Coordinates of C-alpha atoms in Angstrom, one line a residue:
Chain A
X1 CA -21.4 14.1 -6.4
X2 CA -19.6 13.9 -9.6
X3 CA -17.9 10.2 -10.4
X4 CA -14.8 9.4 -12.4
X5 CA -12.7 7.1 -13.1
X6 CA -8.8 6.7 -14.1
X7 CA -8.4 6.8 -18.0
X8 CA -6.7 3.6 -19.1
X9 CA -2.8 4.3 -18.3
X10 CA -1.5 3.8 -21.9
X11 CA -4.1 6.6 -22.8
X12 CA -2.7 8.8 -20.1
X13 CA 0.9 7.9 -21.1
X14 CA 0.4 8.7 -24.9
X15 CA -1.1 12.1 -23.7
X16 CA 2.6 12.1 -22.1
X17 CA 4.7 11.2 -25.0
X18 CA 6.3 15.0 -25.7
X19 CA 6.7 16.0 -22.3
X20 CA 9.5 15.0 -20.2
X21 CA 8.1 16.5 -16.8
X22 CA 4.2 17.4 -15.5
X23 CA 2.8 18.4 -12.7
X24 CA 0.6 15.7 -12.0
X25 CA -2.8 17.9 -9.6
X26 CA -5.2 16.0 -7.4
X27 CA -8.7 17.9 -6.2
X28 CA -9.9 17.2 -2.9
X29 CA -13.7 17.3 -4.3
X30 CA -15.6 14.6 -5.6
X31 CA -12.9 13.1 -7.3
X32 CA -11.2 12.4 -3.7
X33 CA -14.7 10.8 -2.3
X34 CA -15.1 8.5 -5.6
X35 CA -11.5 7.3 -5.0
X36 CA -10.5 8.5 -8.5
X37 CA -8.5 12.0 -8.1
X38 CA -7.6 11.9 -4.3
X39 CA -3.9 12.1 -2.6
X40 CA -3.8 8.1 -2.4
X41 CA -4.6 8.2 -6.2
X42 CA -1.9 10.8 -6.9
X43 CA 0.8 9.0 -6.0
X44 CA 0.0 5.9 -7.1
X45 CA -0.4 7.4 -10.7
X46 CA 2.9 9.3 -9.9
X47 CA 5.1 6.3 -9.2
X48 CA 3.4 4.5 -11.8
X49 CA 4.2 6.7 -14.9
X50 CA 7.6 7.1 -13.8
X51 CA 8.1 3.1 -13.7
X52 CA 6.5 3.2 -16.8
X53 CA 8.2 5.7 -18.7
X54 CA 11.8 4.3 -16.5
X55 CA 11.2 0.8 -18.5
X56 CA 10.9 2.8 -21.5
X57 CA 14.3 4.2 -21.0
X58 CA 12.8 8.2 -21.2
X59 CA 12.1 9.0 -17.1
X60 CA 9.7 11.9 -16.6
X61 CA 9.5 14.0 -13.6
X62 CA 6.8 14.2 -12.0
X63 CA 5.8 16.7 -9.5
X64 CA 2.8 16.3 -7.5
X65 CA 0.1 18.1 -5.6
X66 CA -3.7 18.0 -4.1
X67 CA -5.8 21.2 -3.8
X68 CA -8.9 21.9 -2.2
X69 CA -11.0 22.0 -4.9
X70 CA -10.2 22.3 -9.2
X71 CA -13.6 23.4 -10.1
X72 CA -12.7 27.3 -7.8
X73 CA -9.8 29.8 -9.2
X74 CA -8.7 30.5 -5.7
X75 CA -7.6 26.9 -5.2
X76 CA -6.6 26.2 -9.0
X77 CA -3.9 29.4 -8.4
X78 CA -2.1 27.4 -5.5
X79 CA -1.0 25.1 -7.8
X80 CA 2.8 25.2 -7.9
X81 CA 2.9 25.5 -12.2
X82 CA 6.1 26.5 -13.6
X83 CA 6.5 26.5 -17.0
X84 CA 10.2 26.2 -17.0
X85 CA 9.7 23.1 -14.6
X86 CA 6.8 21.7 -16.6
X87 CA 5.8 20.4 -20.4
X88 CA 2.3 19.6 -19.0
X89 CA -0.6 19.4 -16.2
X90 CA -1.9 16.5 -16.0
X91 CA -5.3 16.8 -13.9
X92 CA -7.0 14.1 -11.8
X93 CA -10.4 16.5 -11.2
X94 CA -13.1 16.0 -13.2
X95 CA -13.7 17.8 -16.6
X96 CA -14.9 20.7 -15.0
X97 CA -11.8 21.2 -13.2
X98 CA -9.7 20.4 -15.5
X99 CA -11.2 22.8 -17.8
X100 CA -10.6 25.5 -14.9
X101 CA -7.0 24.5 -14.7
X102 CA -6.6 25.2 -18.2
X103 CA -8.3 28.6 -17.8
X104 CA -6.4 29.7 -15.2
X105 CA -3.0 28.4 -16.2
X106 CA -2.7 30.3 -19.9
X107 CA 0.8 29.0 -21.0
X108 CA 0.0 25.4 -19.5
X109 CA -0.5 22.1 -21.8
X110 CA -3.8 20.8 -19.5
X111 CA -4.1 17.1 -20.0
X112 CA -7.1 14.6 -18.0
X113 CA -6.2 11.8 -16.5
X114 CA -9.5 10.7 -15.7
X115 CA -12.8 10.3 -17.5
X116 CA -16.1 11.9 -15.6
X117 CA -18.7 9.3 -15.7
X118 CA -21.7 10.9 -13.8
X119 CA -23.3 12.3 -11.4
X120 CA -24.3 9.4 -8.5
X121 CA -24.6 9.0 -4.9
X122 CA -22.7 5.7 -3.2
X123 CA -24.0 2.3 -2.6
X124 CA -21.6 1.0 -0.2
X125 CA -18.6 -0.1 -0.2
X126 CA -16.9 0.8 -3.4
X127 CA -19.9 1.3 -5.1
X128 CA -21.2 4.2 -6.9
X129 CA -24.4 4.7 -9.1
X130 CA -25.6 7.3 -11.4
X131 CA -29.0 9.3 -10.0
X132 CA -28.8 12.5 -12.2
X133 CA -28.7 13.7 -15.5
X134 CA -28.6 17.6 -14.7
X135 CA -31.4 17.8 -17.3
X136 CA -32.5 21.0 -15.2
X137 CA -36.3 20.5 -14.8
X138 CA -36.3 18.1 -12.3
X139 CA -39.5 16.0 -12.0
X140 CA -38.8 13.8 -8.8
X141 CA -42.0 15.3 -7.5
X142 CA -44.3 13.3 -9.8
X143 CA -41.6 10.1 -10.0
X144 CA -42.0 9.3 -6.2
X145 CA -38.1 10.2 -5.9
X146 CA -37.2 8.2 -8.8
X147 CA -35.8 10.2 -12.3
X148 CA -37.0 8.7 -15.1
X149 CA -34.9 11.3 -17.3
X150 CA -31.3 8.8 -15.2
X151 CA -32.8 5.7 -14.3
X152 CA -34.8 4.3 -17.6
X153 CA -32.5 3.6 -20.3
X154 CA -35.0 5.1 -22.8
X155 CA -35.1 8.8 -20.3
X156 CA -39.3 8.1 -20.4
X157 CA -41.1 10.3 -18.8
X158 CA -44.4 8.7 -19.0
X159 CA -43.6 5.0 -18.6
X160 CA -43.0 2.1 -18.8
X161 CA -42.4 1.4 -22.5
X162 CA -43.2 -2.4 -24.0
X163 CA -40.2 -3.9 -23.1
X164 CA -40.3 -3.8 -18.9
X165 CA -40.4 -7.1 -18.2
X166 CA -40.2 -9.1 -14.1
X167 CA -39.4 -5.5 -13.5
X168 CA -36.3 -5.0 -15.8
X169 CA -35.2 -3.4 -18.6
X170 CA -35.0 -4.9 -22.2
X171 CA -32.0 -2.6 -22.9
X172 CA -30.3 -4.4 -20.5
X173 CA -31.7 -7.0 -18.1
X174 CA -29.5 -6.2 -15.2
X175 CA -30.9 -2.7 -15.1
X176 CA -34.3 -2.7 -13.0
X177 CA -36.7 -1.0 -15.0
X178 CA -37.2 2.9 -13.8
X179 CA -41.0 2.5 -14.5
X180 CA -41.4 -0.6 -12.4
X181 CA -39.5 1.2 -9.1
X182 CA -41.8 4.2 -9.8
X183 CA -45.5 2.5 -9.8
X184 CA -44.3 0.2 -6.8
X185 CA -43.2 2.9 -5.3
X186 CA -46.3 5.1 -5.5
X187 CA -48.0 1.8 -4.4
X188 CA -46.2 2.0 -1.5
X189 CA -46.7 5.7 -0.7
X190 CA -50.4 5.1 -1.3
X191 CA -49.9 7.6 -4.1
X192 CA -50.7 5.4 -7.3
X193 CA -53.5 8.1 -8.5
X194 CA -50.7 10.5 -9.5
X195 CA -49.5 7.8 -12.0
X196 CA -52.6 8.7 -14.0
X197 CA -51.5 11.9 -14.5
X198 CA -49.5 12.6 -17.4
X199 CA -46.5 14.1 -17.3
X200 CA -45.7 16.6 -20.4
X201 CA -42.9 16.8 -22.2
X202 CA -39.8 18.6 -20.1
X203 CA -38.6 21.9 -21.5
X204 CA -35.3 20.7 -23.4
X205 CA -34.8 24.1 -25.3
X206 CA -32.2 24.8 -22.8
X207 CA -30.4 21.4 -22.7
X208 CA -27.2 20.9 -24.2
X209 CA -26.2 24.3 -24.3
X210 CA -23.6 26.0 -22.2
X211 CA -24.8 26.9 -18.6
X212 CA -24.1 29.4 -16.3
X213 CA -26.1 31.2 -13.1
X214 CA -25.9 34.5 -11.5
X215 CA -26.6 35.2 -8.0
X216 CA -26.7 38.4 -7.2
X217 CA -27.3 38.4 -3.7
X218 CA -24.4 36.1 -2.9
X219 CA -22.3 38.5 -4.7
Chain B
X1 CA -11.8 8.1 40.7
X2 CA -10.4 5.6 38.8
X3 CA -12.9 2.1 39.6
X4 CA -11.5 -0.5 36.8
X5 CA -14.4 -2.0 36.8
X6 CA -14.0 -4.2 34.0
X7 CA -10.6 -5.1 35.1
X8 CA -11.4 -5.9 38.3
X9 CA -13.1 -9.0 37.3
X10 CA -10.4 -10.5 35.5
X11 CA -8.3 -10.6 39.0
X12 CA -7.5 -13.9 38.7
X13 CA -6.5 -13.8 35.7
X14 CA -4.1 -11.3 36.1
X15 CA -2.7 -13.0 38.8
X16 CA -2.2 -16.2 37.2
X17 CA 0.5 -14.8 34.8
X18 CA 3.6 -16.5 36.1
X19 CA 5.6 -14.3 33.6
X20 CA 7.3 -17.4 32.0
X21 CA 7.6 -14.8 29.1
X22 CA 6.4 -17.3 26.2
X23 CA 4.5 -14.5 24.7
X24 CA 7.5 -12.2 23.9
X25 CA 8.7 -13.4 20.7
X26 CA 5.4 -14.2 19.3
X27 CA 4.2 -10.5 19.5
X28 CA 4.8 -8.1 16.5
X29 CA 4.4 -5.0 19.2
X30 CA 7.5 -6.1 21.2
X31 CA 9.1 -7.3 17.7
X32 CA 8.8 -3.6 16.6
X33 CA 9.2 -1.8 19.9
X34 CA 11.7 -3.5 21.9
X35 CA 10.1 -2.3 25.2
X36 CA 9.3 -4.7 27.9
X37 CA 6.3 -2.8 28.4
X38 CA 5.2 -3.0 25.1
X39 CA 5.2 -6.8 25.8
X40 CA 1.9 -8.9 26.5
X41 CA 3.6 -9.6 30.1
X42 CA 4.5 -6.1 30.6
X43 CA 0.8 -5.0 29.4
X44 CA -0.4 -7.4 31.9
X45 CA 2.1 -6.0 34.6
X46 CA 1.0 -2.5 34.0
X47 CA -3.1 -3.3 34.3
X48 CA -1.9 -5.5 37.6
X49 CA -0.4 -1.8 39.0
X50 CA -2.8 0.0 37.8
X51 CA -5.8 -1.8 39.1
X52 CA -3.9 -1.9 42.5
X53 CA -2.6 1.7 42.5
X54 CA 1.1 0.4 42.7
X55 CA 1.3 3.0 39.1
X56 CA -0.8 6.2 38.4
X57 CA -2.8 6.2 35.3
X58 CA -1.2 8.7 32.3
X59 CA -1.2 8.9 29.0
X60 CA 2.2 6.7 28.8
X61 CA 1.0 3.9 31.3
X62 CA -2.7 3.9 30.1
X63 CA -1.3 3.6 26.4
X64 CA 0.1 0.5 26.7
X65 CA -2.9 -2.1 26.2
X66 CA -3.8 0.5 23.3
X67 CA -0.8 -1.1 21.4
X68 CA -2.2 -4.4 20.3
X69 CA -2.9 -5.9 17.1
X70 CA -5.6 -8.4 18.4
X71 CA -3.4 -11.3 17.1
X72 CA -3.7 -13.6 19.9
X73 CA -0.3 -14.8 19.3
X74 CA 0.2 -14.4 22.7
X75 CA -2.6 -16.2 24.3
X76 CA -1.6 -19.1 21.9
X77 CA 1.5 -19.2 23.6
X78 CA 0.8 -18.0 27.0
X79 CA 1.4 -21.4 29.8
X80 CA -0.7 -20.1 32.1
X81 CA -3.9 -19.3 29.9
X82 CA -4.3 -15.9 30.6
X83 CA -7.1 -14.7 28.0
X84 CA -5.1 -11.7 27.5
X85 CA -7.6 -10.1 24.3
X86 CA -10.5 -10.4 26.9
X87 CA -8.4 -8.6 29.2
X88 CA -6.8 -5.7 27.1
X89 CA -10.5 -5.3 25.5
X90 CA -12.1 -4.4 28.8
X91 CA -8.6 -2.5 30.0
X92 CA -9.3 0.0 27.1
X93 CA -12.8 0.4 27.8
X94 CA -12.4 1.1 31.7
X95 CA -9.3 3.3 30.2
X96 CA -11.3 5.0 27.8
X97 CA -13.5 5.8 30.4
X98 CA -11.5 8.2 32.7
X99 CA -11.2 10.1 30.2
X100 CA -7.4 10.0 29.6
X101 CA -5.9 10.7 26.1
X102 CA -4.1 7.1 24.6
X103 CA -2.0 6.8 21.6
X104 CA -1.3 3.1 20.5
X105 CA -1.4 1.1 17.0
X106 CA -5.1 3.0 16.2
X107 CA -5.8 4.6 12.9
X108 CA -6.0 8.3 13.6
X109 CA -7.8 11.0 11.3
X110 CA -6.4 13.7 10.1
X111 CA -9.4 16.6 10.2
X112 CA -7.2 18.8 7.6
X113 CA -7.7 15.9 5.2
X114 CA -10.5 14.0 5.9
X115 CA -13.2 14.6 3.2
X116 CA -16.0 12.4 5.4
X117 CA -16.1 10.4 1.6
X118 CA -16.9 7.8 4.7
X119 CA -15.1 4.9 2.9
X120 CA -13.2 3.8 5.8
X121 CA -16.3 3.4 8.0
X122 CA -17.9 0.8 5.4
X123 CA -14.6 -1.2 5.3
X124 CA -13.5 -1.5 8.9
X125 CA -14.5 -4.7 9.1
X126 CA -14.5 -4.0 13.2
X127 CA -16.8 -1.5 13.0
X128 CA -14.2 1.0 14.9
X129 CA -15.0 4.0 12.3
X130 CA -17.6 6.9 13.2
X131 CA -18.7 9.6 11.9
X132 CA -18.9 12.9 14.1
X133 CA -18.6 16.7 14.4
X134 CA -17.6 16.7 10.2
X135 CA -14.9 13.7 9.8
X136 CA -14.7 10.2 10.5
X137 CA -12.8 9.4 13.8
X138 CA -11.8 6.0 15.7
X139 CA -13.3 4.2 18.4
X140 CA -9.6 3.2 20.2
X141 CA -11.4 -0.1 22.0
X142 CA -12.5 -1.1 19.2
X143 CA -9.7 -0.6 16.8
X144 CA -7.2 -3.5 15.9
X145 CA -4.7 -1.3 14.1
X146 CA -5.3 -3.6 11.4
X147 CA -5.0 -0.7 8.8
X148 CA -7.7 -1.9 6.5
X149 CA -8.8 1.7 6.4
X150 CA -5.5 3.6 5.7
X151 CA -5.6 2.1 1.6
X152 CA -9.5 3.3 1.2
X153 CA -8.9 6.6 2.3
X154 CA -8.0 8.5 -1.1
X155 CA -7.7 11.6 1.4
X156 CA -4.4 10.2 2.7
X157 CA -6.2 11.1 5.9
X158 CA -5.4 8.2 8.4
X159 CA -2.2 7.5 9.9
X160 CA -0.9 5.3 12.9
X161 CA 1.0 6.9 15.7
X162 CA 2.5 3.6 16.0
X163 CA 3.0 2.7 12.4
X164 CA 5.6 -0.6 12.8
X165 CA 6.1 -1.9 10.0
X166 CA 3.9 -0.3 7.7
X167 CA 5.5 3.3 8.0
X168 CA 5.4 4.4 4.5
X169 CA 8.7 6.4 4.6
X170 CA 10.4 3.8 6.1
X171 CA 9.9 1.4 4.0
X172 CA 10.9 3.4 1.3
X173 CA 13.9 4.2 2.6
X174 CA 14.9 0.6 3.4
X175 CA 13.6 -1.0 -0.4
X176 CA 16.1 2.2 -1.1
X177 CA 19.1 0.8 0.9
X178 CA 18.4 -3.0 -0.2
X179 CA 18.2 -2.1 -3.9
X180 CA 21.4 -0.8 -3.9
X181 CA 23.5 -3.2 -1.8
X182 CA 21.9 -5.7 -4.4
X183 CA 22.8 -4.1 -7.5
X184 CA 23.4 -6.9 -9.8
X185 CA 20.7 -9.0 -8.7
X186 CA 17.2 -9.9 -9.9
X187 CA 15.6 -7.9 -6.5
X188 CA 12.2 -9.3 -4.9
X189 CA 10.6 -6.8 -2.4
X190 CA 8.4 -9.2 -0.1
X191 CA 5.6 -8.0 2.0
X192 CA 4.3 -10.7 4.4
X193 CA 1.3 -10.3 6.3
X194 CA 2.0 -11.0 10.1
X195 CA -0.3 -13.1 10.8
X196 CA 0.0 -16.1 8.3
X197 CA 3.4 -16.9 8.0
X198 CA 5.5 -15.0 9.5
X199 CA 5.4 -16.7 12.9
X200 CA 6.4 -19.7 11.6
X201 CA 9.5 -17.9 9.7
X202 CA 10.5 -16.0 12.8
X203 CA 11.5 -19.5 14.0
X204 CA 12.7 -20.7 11.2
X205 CA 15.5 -17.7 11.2
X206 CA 16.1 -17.1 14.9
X207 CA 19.8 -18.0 14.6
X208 CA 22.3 -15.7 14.0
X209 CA 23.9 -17.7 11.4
X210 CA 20.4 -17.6 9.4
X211 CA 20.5 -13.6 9.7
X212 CA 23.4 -13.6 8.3
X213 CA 22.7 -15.5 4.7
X214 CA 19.1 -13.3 5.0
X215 CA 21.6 -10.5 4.2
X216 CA 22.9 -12.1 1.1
X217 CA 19.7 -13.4 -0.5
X218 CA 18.4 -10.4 -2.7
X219 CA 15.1 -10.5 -1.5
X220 CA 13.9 -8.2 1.5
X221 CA 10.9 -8.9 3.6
X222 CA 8.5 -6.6 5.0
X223 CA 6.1 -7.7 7.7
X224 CA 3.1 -5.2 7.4
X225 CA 0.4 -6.1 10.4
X226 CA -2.2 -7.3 7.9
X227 CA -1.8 -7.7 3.4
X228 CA -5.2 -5.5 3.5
X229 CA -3.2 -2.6 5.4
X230 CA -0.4 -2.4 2.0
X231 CA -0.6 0.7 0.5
X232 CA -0.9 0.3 -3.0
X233 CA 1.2 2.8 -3.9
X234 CA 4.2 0.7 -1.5
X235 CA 4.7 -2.4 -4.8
X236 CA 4.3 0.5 -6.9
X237 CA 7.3 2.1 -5.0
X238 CA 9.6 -0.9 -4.9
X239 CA 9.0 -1.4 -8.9
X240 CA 10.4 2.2 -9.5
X241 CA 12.4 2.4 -6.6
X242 CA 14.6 -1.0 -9.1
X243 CA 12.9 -3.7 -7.4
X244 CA 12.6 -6.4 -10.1
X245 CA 9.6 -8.2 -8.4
X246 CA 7.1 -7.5 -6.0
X247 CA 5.2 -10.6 -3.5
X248 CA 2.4 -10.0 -2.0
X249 CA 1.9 -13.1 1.2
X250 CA -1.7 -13.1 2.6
X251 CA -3.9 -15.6 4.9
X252 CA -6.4 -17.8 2.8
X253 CA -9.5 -15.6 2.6
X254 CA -11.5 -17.8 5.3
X255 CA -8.2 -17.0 8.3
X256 CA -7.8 -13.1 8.1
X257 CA -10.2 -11.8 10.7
X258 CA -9.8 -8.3 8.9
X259 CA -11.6 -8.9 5.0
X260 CA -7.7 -7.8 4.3
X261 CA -6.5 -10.7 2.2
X262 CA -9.9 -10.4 -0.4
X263 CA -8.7 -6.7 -0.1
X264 CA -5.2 -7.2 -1.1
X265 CA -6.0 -9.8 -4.0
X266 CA -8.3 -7.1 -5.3
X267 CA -5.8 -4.4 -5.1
X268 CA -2.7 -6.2 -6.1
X269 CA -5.1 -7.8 -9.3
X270 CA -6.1 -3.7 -10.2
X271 CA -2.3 -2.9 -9.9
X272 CA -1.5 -5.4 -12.3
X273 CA -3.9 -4.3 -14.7
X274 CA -2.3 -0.8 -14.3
X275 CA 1.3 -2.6 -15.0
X276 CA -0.5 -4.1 -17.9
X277 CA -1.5 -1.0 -19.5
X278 CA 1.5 0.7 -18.8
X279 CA 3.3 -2.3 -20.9
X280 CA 4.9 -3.5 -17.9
X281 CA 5.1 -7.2 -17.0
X282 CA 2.0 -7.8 -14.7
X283 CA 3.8 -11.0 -13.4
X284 CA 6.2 -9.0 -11.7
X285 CA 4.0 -8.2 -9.0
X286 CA 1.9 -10.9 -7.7
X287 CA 0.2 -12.6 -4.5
X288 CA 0.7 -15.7 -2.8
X289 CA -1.6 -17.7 0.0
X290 CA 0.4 -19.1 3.2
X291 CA -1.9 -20.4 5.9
X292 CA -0.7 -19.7 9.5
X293 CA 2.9 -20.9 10.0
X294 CA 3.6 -22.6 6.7
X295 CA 6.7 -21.6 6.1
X296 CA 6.8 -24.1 3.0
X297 CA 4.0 -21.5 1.0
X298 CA 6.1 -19.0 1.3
X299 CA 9.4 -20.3 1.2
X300 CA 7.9 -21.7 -2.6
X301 CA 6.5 -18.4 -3.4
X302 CA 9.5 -16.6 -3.0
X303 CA 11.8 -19.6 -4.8
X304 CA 9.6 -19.5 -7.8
X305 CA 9.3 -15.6 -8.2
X306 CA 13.0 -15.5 -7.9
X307 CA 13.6 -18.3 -10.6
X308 CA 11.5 -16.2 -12.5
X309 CA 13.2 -13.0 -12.4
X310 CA 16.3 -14.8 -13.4
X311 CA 15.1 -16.6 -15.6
X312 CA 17.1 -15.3 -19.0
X313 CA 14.6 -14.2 -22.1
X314 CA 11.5 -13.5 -19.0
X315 CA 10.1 -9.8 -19.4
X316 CA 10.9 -9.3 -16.0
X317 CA 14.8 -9.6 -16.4
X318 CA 14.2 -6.0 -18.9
X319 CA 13.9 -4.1 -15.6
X320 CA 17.1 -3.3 -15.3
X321 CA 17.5 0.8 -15.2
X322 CA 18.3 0.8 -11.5

């Protein structure tokens, strides 16, 4: 899933400081399972501007509400915008959704409220960890489940470099080093042969630029 | 056909409640309630009829034992030494076995909302959360109502259908009413776990006399069931609602059988940093330790936050746009 987090407040309030009312949009998505962008977070944000902007002496209004999902046009066009109501959005979804919001909503000021880290799986309680860079030729197969492109601070693909050492990472020690998991895992899988095998340099022609798919037979 | 087969072994038991009615006042159910039957010696009652088919099981009697907090206040104070927990446990479980639908102080999942993030299942700290058929649902004999769930759920997914004091709207409503029968003074919105020192104060202000100057100090107490089931958004609420302060009361970390004072420090220290950031005084919401039945922690925690709201030239006396 895609992680966030809550921008500092006094970054959200100074995206606030023209508007005297917003409409202040959750998304039930990822945002709601990282604890970031969810109904719970909503309000809390909600009552916490208007305390905020209350001790300044200038209230703001703000309206709230939770849809299904930010990142589909269906959901994004429940949202219950009013231009005569509002001076701004202010979107809890990631930047993908609030990038929608602003799509759909023309006439709308679209402001995040929250800063998308990566994409991770959970560790627990509370805990969340980046797995995937969407590089888009995923290698896992030769990596024994481990991405080198995420995991090793350097994004090696043929590791590990000179500075894996007790099996972490010179960048920063309390990061276990991506090349260490991957031999020891191979070890374990009895798969350490395919470690001799080079892996050649992933197809970055495509990286970085805007993305988009086409499925015609879900159409 | 019904066998009670748990229940059956605690016969004795049951029978040795001389209903002397000690446990009463010491348990938050009947505190909320009111109903007899909502009472330890009424729950015992009710298994006592039920086992001997004096009362048909339905949804209303077999609900009763399913509206317990697990304190043990009760057995504390029970004369005859009735190990009531032991015996509401294994009540639920022959309960739970016929079949019947219960209601009671058990977090309940809403499937509209529910995203399965699975949150709630890692924190219930009695392992009452499962997941099944898409959501996360509840295990009512092993739930103890102790809310620790209802804060992690960014869904807004869990409720109570017996909420007591920790009904959001409620609350709200009263801060509303104490804030403005208050209006010129420094307000401090109190929210006391149940377990640590509010026992202690429910002596301490059984008089009617005591009730009485309650009404004039401008403090208000809340007594949620435990500091880990407090909203975060509730302090929040009080603050812009005109409350000047916000306290916090928990058990010491090593007494709360929920995880739910570590939880509350942690969310009361990440609202602070929020109050920080927004260029609010942090110190105006804040925590405070009271072991079971010291009233004397308390009693200082509130003293010193309201000397500190008055205090003249403090942050906190700014607050005043009520």
């Amino acid at each position: 899933m895609i992680v966030a987090e809550q921008k500092p407040i006094q970054a959200i309030l100074a995206t606030l400081q023209g508007a005297d009312s917003v409409l202040l949009a959750g998304c039930r998505g990822c945002v709601t399972v990282c604890g970031a962008g969810g109904e719970k977070e909503v309000r809390v944000l909600a009552s916490l501007l208007k305390s905020a902007r209350n001790e300044q002496g200038r209230p703001i209004r703000v309206d709230t509400a939770v849809v299904e999902r930010q990142c589909e046009p269906e959901f994004v066009d429940e949202l219950p915008y009013s231009r005569d109501d509002h001076d701004a959005v202010l979107s809890m979804a990631c930047g993908a959704g609030v990038q929608l919001v602003a799509e759909r909503l023309q006439d709308a000021i679209v402001l995040p409220a929250l800063d998308t880290t990566f994409i991770g799986v959970s560790e627990g309680k509370g805990t969340w960890v980046e797995r995937c860079k969407a590089c888009g030729d995923c290698k896992l197969h030769l990596t024994a489940g481990i991405c080198p492109v995420t995991r090793c601070s350097k994004g090696l693909l043929n590791g590990p470099c000179g500075g894996s050492s007790n099996g972490a990472c010179e960048v920063d020690p309390s990061i276990p080093c991506a090349w260490q998991l991957i031999v020891d895992r191979l070890e374990r899988l009895g798969m350490l042969d395919r470690y001799e095998e080079i892996i050649m340099p992933a197809d970055w022609s495509e990286y970085g630029k805007p993305s988009s798919m086409d499925r015609g037979d879900i159409k | 056909m019904l066998e009670f087969k748990r229940l059956k072994a605690w016969e004795i038991a049951l029978n040795s409640c001389i209903r002397c009615g000690y446990c009463y006042e010491h348990c938050p159910i009947y505190r909320a309630t009111g109903w007899e039957s909502d009472a330890p010696r009424g729950k015992l009652i009710i298994l006592h009829g039920l086992l001997h088919r004096r009362i048909g099981l339905t949804t209303d009697t077999g609900s009763k034992v399913f509206q317990c907090l697990g304190c043990g206040q009760c057995e504390k104070a029970c004369s005859s030494g009735v190990p009531l927990l032991d015996i509401f446990q294994d009540a639920r479980a022959d309960i739970m076995d016929t079949g019947i639908e219960v209601k009671g102080t058990l977090a309940e999942t809403d499937p509209q909302k529910c995203v399965a993030c699975l949150n709630c299942l890692r924190v219930c700290p009695h392992e009452a959360r499962y997941f099944q058929d898409g959501i996360v649902l509840t295990d009512p004999v092993k739930c103890r109502g102790c809310g620790s769930c209802v804060d992690t759920c960014s869904a807004g997914a869990i409720k109570f259908e017996t909420a007591l004091a920790a009904d959001r709207g409620l609350i709200e409503d009263q801060i509303r009413e104490f804030v403005e029968n208050h209006k010129n003074d420094k307000k401090l919105v109190v929210f006391s776990c149940n377990w640590s020192t509010y026992p202690g104060l429910q002596h301490a202000r059984f008089s009617a006399q005591e009730n009485a100057e309650k009404e004039r100090e401008p403090y208000k107490l809340f007594v949620t069931a435990c500091a880990g089931r407090l909203p975060m958004e509730l302090p929040l609420k009080a603050l812009e609602l005109g409350a000047h302060g916000v306290l916090v009361v928990h058990c010491p970390s090593d007494q709360c059988d929920h995880e739910g004072a570590d939880r509350a420090k942690a969310r009361i220290t990440r609202l602070r940093n929020f109050l920080s950031q927004a260029g609010m005084d942090p110190e105006r919401v804040r925590t405070a330790e009271a072991p079971r039945l010291d009233t004397k922690a308390f009693s200082s925690a509130v003293s010193d936050f309201l000397r500190y709201l008055g205090s003249p030239g403090k942050k906190a006396a700014t607050g005043d746009s009520v």
